[in-house]
Short mmCIF file of C-alpha atoms in Angstrom, two decimals:
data_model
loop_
_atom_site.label_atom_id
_atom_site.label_comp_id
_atom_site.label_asym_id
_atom_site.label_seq_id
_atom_site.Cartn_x
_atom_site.Cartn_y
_atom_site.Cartn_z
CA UNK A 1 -35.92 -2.02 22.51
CA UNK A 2 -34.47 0.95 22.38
CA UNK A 3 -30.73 0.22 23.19
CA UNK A 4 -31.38 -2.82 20.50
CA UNK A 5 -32.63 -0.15 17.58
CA UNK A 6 -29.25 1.77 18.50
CA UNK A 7 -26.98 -1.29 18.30
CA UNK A 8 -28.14 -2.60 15.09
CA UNK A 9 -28.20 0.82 13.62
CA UNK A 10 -23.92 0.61 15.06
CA UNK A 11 -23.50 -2.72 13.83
CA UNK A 12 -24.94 -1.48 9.96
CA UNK A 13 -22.59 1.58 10.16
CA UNK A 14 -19.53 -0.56 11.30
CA UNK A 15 -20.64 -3.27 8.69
CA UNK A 16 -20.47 -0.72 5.48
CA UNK A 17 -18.04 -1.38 2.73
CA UNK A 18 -17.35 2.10 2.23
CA UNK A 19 -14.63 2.39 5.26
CA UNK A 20 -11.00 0.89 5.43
CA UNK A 21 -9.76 -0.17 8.42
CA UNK A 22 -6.92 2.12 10.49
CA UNK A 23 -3.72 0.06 11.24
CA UNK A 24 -2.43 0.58 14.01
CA UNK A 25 1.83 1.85 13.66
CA UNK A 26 4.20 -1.26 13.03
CA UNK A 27 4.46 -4.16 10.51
CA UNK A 28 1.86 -6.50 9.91
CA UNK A 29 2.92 -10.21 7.99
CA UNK A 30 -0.23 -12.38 7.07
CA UNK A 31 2.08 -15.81 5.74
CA UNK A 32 -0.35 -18.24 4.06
CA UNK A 33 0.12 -21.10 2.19
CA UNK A 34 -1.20 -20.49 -1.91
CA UNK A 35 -4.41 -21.42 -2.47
CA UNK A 36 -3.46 -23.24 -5.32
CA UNK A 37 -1.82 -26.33 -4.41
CA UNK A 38 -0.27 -26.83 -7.64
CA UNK A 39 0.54 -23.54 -8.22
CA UNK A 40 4.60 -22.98 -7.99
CA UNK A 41 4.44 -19.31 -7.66
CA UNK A 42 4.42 -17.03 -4.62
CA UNK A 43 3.75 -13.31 -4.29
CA UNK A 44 3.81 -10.43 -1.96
CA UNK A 45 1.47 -7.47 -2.01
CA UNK A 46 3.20 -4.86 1.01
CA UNK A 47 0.90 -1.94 1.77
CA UNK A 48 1.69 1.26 3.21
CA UNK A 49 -0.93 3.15 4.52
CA UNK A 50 -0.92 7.10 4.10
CA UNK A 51 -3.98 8.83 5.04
CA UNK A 52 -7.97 9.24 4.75
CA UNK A 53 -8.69 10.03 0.41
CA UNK A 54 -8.60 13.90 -0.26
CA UNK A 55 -7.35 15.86 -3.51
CA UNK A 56 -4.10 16.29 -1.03
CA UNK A 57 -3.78 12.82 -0.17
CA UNK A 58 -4.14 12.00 -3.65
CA UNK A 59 -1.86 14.66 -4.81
CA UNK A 60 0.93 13.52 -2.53
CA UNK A 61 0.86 9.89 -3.36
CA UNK A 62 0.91 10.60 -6.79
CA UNK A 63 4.24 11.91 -6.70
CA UNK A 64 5.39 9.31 -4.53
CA UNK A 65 4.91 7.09 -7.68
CA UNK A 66 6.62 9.42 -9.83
CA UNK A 67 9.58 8.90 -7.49
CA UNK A 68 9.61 4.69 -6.73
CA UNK A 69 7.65 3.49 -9.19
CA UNK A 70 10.38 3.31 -12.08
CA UNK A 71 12.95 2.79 -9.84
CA UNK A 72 10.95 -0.23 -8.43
CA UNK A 73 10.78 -2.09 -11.29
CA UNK A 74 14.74 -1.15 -12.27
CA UNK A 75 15.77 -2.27 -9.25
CA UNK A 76 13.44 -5.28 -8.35
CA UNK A 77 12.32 -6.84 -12.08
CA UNK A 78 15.51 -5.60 -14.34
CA UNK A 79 18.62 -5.65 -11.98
CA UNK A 80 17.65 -8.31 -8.80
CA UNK A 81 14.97 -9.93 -11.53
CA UNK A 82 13.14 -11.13 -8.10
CA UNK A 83 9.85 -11.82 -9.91
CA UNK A 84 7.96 -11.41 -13.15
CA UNK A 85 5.34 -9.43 -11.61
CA UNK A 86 6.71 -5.70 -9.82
CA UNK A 87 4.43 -2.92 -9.86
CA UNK A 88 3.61 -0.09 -7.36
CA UNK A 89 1.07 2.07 -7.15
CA UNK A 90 -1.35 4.11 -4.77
CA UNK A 91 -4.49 2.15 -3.63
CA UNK A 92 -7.40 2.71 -1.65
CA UNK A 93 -9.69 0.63 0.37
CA UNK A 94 -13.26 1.72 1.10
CA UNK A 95 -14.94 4.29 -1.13
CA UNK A 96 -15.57 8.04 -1.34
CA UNK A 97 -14.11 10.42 1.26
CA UNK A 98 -13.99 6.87 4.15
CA UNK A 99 -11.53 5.29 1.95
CA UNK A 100 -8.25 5.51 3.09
CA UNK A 101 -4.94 5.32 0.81
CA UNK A 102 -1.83 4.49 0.47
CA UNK A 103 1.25 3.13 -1.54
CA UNK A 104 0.92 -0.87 -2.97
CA UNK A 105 3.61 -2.51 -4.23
CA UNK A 106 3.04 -6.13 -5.74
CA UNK A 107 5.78 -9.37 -6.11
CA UNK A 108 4.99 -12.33 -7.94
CA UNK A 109 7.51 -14.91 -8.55
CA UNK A 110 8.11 -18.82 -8.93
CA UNK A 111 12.18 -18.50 -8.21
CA UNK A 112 12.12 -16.64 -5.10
CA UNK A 113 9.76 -16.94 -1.71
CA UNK A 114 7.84 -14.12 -0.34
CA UNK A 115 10.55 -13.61 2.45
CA UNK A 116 12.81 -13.00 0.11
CA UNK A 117 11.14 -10.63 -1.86
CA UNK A 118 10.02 -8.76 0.98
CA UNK A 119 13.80 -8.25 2.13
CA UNK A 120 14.75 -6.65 -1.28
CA UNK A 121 11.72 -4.67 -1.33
CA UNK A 122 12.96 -3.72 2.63
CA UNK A 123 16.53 -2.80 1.15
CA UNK A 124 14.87 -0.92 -1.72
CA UNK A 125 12.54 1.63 -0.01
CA UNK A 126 15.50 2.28 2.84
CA UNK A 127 18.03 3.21 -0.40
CA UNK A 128 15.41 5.71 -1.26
CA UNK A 129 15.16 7.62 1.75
CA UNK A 130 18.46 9.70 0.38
CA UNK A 131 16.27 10.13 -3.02
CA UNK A 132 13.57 12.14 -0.92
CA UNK A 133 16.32 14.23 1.53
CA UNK A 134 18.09 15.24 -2.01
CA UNK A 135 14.67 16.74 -3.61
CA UNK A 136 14.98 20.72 -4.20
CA UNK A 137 12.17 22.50 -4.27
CA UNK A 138 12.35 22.80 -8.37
CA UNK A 139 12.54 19.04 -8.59
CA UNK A 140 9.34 19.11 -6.98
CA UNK A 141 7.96 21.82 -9.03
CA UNK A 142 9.17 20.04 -12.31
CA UNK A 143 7.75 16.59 -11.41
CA UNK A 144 4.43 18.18 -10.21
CA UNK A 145 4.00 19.07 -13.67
CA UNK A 146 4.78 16.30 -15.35
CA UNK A 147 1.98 14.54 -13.67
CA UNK A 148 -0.29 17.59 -14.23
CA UNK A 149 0.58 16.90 -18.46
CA UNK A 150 0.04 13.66 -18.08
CA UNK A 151 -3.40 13.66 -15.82
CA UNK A 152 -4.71 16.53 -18.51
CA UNK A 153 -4.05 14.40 -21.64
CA UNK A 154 -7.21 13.43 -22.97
CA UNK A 155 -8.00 9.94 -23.08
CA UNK A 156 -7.49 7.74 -26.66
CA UNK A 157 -9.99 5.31 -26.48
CA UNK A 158 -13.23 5.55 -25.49
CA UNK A 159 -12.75 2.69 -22.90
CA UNK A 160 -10.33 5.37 -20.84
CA UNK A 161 -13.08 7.87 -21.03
CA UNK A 162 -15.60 5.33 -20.00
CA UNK A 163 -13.64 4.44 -16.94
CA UNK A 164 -13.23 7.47 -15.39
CA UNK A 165 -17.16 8.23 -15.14
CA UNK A 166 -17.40 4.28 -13.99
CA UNK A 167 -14.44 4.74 -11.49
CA UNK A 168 -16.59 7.57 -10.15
CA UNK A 169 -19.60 5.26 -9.61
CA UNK A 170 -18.33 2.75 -8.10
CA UNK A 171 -16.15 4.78 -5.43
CA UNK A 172 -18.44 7.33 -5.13
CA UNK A 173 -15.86 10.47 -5.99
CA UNK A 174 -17.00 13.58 -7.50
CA UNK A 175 -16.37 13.34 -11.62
CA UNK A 176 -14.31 16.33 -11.11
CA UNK A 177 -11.88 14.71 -8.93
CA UNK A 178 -9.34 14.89 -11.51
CA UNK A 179 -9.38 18.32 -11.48
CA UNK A 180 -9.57 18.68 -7.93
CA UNK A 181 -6.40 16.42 -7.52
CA UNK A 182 -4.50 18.62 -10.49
CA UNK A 183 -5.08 22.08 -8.18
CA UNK A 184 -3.29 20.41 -5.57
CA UNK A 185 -0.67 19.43 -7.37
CA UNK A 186 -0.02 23.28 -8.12
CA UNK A 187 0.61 24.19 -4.52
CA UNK A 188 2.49 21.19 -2.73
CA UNK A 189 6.15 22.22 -2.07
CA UNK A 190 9.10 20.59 -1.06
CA UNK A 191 8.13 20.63 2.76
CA UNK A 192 5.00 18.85 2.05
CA UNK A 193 6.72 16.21 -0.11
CA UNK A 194 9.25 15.38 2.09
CA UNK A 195 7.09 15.32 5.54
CA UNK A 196 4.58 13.27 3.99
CA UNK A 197 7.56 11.02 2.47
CA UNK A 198 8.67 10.57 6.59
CA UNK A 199 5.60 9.97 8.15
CA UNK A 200 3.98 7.80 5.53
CA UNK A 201 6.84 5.43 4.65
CA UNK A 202 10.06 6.37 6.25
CA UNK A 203 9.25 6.74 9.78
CA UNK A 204 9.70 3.50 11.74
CA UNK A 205 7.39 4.62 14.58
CA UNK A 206 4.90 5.75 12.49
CA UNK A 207 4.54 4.15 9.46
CA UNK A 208 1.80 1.82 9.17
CA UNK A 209 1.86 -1.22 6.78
CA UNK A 210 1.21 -4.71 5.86
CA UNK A 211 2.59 -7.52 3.88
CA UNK A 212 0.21 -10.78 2.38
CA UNK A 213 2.74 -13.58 1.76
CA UNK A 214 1.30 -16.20 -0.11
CA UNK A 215 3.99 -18.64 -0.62
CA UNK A 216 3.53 -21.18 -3.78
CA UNK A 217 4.50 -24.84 -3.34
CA UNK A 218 7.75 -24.80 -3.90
CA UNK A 219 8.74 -22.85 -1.17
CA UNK A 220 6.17 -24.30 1.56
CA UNK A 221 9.48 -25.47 3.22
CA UNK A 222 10.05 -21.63 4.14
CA UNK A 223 6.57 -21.25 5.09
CA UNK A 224 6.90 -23.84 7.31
CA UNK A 225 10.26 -22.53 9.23
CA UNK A 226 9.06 -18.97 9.28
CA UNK A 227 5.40 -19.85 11.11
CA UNK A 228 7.45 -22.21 13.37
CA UNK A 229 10.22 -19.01 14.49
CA UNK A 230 7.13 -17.27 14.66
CA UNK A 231 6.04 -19.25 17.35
CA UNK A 232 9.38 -19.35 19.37
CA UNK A 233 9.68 -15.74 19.31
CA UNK A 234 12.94 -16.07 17.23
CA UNK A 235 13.99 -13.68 14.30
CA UNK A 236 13.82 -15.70 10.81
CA UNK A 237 17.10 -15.37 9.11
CA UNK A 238 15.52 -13.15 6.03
CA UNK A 239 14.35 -10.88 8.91
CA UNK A 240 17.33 -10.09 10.17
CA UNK A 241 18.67 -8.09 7.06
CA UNK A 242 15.35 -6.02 7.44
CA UNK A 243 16.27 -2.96 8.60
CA UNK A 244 13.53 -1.04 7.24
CA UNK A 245 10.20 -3.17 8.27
CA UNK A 246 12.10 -5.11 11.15
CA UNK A 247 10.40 -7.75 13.29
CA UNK A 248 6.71 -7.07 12.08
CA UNK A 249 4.68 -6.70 15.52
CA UNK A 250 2.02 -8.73 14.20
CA UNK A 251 1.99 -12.40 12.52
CA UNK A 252 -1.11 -13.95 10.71
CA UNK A 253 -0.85 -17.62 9.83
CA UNK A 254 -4.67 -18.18 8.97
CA UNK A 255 -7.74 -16.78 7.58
CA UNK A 256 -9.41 -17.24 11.08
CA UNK A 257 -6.89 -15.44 12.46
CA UNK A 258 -6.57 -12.24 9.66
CA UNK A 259 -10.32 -11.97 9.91
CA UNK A 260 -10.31 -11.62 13.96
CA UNK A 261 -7.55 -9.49 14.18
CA UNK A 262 -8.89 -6.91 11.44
CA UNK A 263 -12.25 -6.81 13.17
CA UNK A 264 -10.09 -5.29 16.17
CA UNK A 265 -8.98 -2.40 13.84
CA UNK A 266 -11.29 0.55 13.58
CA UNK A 267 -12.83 1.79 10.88
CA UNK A 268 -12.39 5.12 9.25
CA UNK A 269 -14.94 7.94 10.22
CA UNK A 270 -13.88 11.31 8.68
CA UNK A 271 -10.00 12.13 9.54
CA UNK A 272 -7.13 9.74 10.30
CA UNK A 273 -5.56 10.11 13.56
CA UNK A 274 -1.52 9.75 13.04
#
């Protein structure tokens, strides 16, 4: 009775929403059919996991915006026009101090498949490796405080107001977590930009990450050659440009199979081990 009271009290911690799951280093491609079978258009979400949520953490991936975000969407939407939909952003999954974050960046589009999109993305986060090496340490200062600015405007509406307190709720983060975030983004420096750039996204060996292919039924026909290269152990040919994500060391073709393997990731406790 005993060692049954401690094993359901495991299986309730192990069950909790409030923890994200740890990849483990290397590229992970879930390729699905949409769920939708009318539905023409196919998207990508790619996530890149950083670290366990803290002020820091926060702090850090905040300026990682500053530096892709814009020239995501000049490069991807404007110039390459891959899809109608490209955003990125930080993200978290779990809540309060077990979530862990990380860097999101979202595809959709009816003209090209998820493949393809994820080899331009590929393409677009190598390029910016040179952005990160040519940072000075007054770039970083400058950009810091642009985000302070804009995280100490006061809100507009009184919807934005309203969403900060409910934000806090439902993750269960202090309701001074702005502020706590803003005092970090006084003291990072160029070293911590730049090391946390490397080991987050540009470090092959280290970088964790994920891409959800949903493919829209127009390109099924892609779906269909990919899952079947998958299975010979062959590179597909939009692979083979990748030089960023490379061969991803995990494939998911199935719900079944997404749900088994994440149940073989652990979850969060109070640090991430990198």
């Amino acid at each position: 009775k005993k060692n049954m009271k401690s094993s359901n009290s495991e299986l309730k911690v192990e069950s909790s929403f409030d923890r994200g799951r740890v990849l483990n280093p290397g590229h992970v491609v879930v390729a699905l059919p949409g769920f939708n079978p009318e539905d023409p258009n196919s998207a990508l979400l790619t996530h890149i996991q950083a670290d366990m949520t803290s002020p820091r953490t926060s702090a850090l991936l905040l300026f990682m915006r500053r530096m892709l975000a814009e020239p995501a969407f000049t490069e991807l939407r404007t110039k390459k026009q891959l899809g109608y939909i490209v955003s990125l952003f930080p993200s978290g999954y779990g809540r309060s101090y077990f979530s862990i974050r990380g860097v999101t960046i979202r595809i959709l589009s009816k003209r090209f498949s998820p493949l393809e999109m994820e080899a331009e993305l590929a393409t677009f986060l190598s390029s910016q490796r040179q952005a990160f090496e040519d940072l000075t340490a007054l770039d970083v200062q400058e950009k810091c405080e642009s985000i302070v600015k804009s995280l100490e405007d006061p809100p507009t509406q009184y919807t934005e107001e309203a969403a900060q307190y409910w934000d806090a709720i439902l993750t269960h983060m202090p309701t001074n977590w702005t502020e706590m975030v803003i005092q970090e983004l006084k003291t990072l420096s160029l070293d911590d930009i730049t090391q946390a750039a490397k080991q987050w996204i540009f470090d092959h060996d280290r970088r964790r990450s994920i891409s959800m292919m949903l493919f829209g039924n127009t390109h099924l026909k892609e779906l269909e050659s990919y899952l079947i290269s998958s299975k010979n152990g062959d590179h597909f040919e939009e692979n083979k440009k990748d030089v960023f994500f490379g061969s991803p060391s995990v494939r998911i073709s199935s719900i079944d199979e997404l749900t088994a393997y994440q149940n073989l990731l652990p979850y969060t406790t109070n640090v991430c081990d990198n």
